[in-house]
Short mmCIF file of C-alpha atoms in Angstrom, two decimals:
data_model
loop_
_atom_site.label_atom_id
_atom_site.label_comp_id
_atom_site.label_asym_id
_atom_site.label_seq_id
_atom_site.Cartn_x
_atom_site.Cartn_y
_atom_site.Cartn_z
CA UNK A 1173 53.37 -169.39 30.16
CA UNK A 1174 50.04 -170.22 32.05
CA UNK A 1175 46.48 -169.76 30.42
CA UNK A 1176 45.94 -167.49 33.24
CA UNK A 1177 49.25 -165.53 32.43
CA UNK A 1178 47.50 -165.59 28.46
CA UNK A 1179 44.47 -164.49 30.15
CA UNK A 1180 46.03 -161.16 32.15
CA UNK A 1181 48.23 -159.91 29.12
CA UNK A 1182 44.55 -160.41 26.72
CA UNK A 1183 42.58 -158.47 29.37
CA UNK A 1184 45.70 -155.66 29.25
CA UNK A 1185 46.10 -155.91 25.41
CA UNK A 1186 42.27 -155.41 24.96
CA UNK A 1187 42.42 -152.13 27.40
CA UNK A 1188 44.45 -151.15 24.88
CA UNK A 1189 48.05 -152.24 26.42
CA UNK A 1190 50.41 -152.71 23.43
CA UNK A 1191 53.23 -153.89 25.37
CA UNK A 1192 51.05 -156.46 26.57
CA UNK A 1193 50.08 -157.69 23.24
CA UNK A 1194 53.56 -157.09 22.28
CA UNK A 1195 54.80 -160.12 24.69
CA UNK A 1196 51.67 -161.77 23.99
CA UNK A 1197 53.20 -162.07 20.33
CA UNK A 1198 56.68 -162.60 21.37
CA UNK A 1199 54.94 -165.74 23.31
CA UNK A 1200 53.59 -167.40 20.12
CA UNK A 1201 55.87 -166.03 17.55
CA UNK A 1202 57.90 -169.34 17.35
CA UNK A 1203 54.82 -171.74 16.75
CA UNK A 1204 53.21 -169.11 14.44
CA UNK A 1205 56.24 -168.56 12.55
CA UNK A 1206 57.29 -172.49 12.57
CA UNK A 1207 53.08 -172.57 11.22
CA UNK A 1208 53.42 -169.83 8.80
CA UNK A 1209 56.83 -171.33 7.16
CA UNK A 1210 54.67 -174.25 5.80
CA UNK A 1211 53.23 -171.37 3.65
CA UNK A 1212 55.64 -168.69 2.69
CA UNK A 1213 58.34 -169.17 0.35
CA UNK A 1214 61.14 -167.38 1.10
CA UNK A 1215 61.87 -165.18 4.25
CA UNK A 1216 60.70 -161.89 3.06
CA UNK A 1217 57.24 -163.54 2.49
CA UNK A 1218 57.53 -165.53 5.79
CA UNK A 1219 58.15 -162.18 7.54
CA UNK A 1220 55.05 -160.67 6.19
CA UNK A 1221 52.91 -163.00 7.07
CA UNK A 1222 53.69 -163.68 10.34
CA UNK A 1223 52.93 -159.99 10.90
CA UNK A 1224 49.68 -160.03 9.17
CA UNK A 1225 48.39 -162.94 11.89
CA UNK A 1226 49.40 -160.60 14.31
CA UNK A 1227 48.44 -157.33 13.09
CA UNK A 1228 44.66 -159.19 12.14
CA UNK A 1229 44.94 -161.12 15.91
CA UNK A 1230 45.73 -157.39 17.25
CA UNK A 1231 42.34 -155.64 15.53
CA UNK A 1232 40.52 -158.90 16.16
CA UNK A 1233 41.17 -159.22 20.00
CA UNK A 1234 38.26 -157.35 21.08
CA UNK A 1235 36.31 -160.05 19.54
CA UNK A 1236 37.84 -162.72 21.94
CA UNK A 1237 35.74 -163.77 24.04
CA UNK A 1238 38.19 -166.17 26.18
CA UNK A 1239 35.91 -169.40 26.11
CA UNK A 1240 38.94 -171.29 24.08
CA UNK A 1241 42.54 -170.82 25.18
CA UNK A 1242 44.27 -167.85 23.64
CA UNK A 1243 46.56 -170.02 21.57
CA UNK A 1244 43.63 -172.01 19.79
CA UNK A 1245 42.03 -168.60 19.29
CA UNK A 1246 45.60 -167.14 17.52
CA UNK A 1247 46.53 -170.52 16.22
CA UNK A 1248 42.70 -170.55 14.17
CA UNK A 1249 43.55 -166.78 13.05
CA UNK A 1250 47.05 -168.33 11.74
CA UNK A 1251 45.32 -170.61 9.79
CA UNK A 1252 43.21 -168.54 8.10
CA UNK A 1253 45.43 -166.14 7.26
CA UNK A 1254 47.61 -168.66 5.69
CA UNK A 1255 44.68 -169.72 3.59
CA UNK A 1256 44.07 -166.08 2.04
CA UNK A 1257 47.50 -165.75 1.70
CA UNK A 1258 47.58 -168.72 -0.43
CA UNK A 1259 44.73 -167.63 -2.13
CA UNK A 1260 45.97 -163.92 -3.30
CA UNK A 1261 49.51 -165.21 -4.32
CA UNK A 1262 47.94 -168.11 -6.23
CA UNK A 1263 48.31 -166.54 -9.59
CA UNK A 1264 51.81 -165.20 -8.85
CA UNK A 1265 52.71 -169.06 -7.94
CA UNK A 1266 51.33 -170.40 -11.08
CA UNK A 1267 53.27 -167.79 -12.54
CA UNK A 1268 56.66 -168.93 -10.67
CA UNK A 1269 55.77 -172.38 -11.06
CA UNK A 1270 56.19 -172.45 -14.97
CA UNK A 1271 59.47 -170.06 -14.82
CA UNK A 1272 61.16 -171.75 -11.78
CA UNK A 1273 63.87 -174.11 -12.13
CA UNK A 1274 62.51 -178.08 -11.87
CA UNK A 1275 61.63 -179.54 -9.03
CA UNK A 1276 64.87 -181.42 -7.65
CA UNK A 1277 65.49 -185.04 -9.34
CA UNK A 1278 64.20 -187.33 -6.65
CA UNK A 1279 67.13 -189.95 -7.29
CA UNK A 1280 70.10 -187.68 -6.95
CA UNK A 1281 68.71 -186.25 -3.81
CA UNK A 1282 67.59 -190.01 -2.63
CA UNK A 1283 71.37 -191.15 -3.13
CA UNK A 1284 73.36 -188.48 -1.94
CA UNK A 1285 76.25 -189.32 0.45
CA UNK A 1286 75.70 -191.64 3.31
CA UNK A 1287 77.59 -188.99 5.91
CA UNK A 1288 75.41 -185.49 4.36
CA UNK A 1289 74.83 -183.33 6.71
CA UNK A 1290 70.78 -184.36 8.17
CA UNK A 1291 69.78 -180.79 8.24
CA UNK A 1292 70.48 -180.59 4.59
CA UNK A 1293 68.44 -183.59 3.81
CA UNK A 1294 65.45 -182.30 5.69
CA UNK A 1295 66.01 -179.09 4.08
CA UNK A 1296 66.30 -180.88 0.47
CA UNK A 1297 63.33 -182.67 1.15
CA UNK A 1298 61.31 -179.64 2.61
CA UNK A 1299 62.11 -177.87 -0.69
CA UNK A 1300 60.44 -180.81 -2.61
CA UNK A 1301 57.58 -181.42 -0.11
CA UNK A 1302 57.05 -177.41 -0.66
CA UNK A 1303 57.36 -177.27 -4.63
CA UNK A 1304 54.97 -180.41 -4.28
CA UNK A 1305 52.19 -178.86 -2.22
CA UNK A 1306 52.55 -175.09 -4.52
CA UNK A 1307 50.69 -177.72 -7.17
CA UNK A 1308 47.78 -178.07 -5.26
CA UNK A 1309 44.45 -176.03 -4.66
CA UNK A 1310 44.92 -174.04 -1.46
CA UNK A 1311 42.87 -175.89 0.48
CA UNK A 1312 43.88 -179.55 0.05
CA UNK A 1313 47.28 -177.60 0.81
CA UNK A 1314 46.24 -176.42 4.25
CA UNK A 1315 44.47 -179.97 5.05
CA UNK A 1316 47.23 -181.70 3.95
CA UNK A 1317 50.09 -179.35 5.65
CA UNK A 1318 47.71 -179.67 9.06
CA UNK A 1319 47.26 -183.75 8.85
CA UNK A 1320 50.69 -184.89 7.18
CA UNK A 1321 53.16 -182.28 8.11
CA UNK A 1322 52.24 -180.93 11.48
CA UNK A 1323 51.00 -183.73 12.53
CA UNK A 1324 47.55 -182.71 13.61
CA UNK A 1325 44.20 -184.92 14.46
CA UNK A 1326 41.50 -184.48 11.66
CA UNK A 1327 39.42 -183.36 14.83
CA UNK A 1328 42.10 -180.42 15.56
CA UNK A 1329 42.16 -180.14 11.67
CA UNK A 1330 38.73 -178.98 11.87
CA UNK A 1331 38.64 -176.70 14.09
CA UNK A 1332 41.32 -174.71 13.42
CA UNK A 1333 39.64 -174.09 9.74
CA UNK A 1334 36.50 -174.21 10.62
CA UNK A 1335 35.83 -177.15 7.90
CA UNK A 1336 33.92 -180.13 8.99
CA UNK A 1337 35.99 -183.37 9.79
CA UNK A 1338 34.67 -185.32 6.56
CA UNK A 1339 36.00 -182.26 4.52
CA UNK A 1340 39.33 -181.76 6.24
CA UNK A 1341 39.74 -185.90 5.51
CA UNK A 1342 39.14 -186.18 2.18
CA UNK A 1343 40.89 -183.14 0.95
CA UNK A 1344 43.65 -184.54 3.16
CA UNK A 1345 43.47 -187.70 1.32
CA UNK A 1346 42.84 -185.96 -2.01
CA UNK A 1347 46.33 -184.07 -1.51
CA UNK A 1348 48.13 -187.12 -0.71
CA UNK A 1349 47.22 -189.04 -3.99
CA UNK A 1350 48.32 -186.18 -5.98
CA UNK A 1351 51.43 -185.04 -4.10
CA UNK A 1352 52.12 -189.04 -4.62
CA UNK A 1353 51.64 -189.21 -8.16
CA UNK A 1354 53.65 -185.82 -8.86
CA UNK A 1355 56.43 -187.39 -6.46
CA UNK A 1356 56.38 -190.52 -8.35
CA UNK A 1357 56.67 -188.77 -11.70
CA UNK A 1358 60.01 -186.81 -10.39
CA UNK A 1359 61.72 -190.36 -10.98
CA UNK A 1360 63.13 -190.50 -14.74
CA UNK A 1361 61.38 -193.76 -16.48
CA UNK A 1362 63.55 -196.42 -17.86
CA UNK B 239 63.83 -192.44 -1.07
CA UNK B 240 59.87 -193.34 -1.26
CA UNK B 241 56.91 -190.79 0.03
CA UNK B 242 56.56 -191.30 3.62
CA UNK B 243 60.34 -191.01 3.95
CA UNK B 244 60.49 -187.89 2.24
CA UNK B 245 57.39 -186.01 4.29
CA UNK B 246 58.82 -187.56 7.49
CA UNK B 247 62.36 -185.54 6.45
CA UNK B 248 60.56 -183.00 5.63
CA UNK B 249 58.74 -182.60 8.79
CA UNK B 250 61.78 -182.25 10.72
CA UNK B 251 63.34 -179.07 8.84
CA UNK B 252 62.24 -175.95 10.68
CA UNK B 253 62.53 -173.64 8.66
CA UNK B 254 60.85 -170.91 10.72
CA UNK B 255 63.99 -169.40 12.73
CA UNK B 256 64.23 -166.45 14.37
CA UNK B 257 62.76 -163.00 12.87
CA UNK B 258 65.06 -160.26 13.70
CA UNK B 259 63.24 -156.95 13.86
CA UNK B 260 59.55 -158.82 14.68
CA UNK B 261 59.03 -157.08 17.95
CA UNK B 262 59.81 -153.53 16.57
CA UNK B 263 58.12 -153.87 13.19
CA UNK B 264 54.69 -155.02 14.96
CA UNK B 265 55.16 -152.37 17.21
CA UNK B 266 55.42 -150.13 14.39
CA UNK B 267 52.40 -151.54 12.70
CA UNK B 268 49.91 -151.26 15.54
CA UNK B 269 50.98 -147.84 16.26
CA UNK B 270 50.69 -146.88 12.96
CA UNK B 271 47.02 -148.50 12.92
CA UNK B 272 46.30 -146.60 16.36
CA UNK B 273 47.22 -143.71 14.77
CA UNK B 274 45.08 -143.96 11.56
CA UNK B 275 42.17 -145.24 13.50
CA UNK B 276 42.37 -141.95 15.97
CA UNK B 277 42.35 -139.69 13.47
CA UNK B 278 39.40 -141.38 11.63
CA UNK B 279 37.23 -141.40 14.84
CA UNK B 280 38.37 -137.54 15.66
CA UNK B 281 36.91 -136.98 11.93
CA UNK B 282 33.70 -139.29 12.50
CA UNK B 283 33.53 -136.95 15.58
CA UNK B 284 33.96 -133.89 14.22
CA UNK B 285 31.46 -134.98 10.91
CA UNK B 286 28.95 -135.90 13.80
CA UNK B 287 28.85 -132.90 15.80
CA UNK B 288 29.19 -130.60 13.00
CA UNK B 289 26.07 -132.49 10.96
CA UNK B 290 24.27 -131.65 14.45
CA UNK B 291 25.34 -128.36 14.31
CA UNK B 292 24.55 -127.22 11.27
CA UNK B 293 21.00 -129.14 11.04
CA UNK B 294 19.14 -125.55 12.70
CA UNK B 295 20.69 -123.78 10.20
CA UNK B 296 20.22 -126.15 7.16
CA UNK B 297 16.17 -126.64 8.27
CA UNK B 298 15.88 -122.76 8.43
CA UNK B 299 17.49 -121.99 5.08
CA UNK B 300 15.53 -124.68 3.57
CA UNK B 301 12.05 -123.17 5.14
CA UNK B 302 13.08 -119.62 3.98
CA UNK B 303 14.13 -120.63 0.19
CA UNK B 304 10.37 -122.76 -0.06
CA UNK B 305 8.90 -119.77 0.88
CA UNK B 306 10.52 -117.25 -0.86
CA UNK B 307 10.05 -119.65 -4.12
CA UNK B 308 6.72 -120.22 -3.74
CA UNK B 309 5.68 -116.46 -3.99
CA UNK B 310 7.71 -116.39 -7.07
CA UNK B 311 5.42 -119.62 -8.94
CA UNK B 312 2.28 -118.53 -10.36
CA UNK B 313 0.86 -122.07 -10.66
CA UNK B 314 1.53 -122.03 -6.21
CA UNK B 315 -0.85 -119.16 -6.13
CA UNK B 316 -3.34 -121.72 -4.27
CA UNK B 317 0.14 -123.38 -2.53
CA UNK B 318 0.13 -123.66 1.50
CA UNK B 319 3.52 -122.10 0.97
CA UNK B 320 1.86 -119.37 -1.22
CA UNK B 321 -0.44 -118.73 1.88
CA UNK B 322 1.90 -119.13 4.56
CA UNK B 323 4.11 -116.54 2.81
CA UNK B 324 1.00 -114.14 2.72
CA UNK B 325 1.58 -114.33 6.89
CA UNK B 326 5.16 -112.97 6.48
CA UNK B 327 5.61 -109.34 7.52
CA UNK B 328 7.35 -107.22 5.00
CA UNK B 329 6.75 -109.97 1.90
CA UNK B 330 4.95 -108.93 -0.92
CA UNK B 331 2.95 -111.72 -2.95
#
């Protein structure tokens, strides 16, 4: 879809045209939800967040003022609603952290079967990225999910949290060390 | 497996997928919103016009009860209100 397709369905969602913001939404859903999955555990949790960036995009339109494409605009909201939903579950995760079951043993998922299925080796090692990152502050987890996992400039980093570059870099390079060290100490010691 | 490997694995699982229901759910949502916030501007209305409304009536009782009560205060005897109740027709001091 064009920015001046984005730009038609904003002006009709702002009038107050739902089923323009609905296919707005049905636009973005896949890169919000593939965004918002870096966050949620679980698909009930997924679910609910990816309607919160909507539902907070939806009462926040009117505030759009079009100078940035829609989808920096939606993917910055994304971000920052990850963020707070990090930050209001973070006692819950402590809380699941010390009652779940370990973190999978590095070694028997590093020498599984030559011929296992790939998507259940990414999803193996998705599950210990994601156990990983629940041990860090919430926002070394966003700069590090932004930098490492999506794949994102520091520069693009930035914006989309509003977070100067120097900031987004070192608590990128803060996470790292630790995720490191806690993937390192997965591996049973001779 | 060492570090890199695993985030570069990890970084291809999507585990997004489809969300069946998305569409009809946000639907729900806003509509529920709309309705919530049109019923609290009908009420911000209503509190509005009626505050108008009822301001004559409020200033008037107000007036009346000052200067009924300050006929009734023998320390007001020298009171503007004491005199300006004097002016009433049909009021005793």
């Amino acid at each position: 879809m064009s920015a001046s397709d984005d730009s038609e369905l904003v002006q009709r969602a702002k009038a107050g045209d739902d089923d323009a913001f609905a296919r707005l939404a049905s636009q973005y859903r896949g890169r919000i939800t593939a965004t918002a999955s870096r966050y949620a555990r679980g698909r009930p949790e997924l679910e609910d967040l990816v309607q919160d960036i909507f539902i907070r995009a939806w009462k926040g339109l009117g505030k759009f003022r079009e100078d940035a494409p829609f989808e920096h605009w939606i993917m910055r909201i994304a971000i920052r609603t990850c963020y707070d939903f990090l930050r209001r579950h973070r006692r819950r995760r402590e809380l699941e952290i010390l009652s779940d079951d370990p973190i999978p043993d590095r070694e028997s998922f590093a020498t599984g079967p030559a011929n296992e299925d790939e998507e259940l080796r990414r999803r193996e090692a998705w599950e210990i990225v994601q156990r990983l990152l629940e041990q860090l502050g919430e926002k070394d987890r966003v700069a590090v999910t932004l930098i490492d996992l999506e794949q994102r400039s520091v520069k693009e980093a930035a914006a989309l949290t509003g977070w100067s570059e120097s900031n987004v870099k070192v608590r990128a390079f803060r996470a790292r060390k630790r995720m490191q060290e806690l993937y390192r100490n997965l591996t049973p010691r001779d | 497996m060492n570090y890199d490997d695993l985030i570069d694995l990890a970084r291809q699982h999507e585990p997004g997928g489809s969300l069946p229901g998305f569409e009809t759910r946000l639907r729900a949502r806003i509509s529920e919103l709309r309705q919530s916030e049109d019923a609290s501007r009908v009420f911000s209305l209503w509190l509005w016009r009626a505050s108008w409304g009822l301001t004559p009536v409020a200033t008037a009782l107000t007036v009346v009860l000052f200067v009924f009560h300050g006929t009734s205060i023998p320390d007001g005897a020298d009171s503007i209100l004491h005199h300006l109740a004097a002016y009433l027709p049909g009021l005793s001091l």
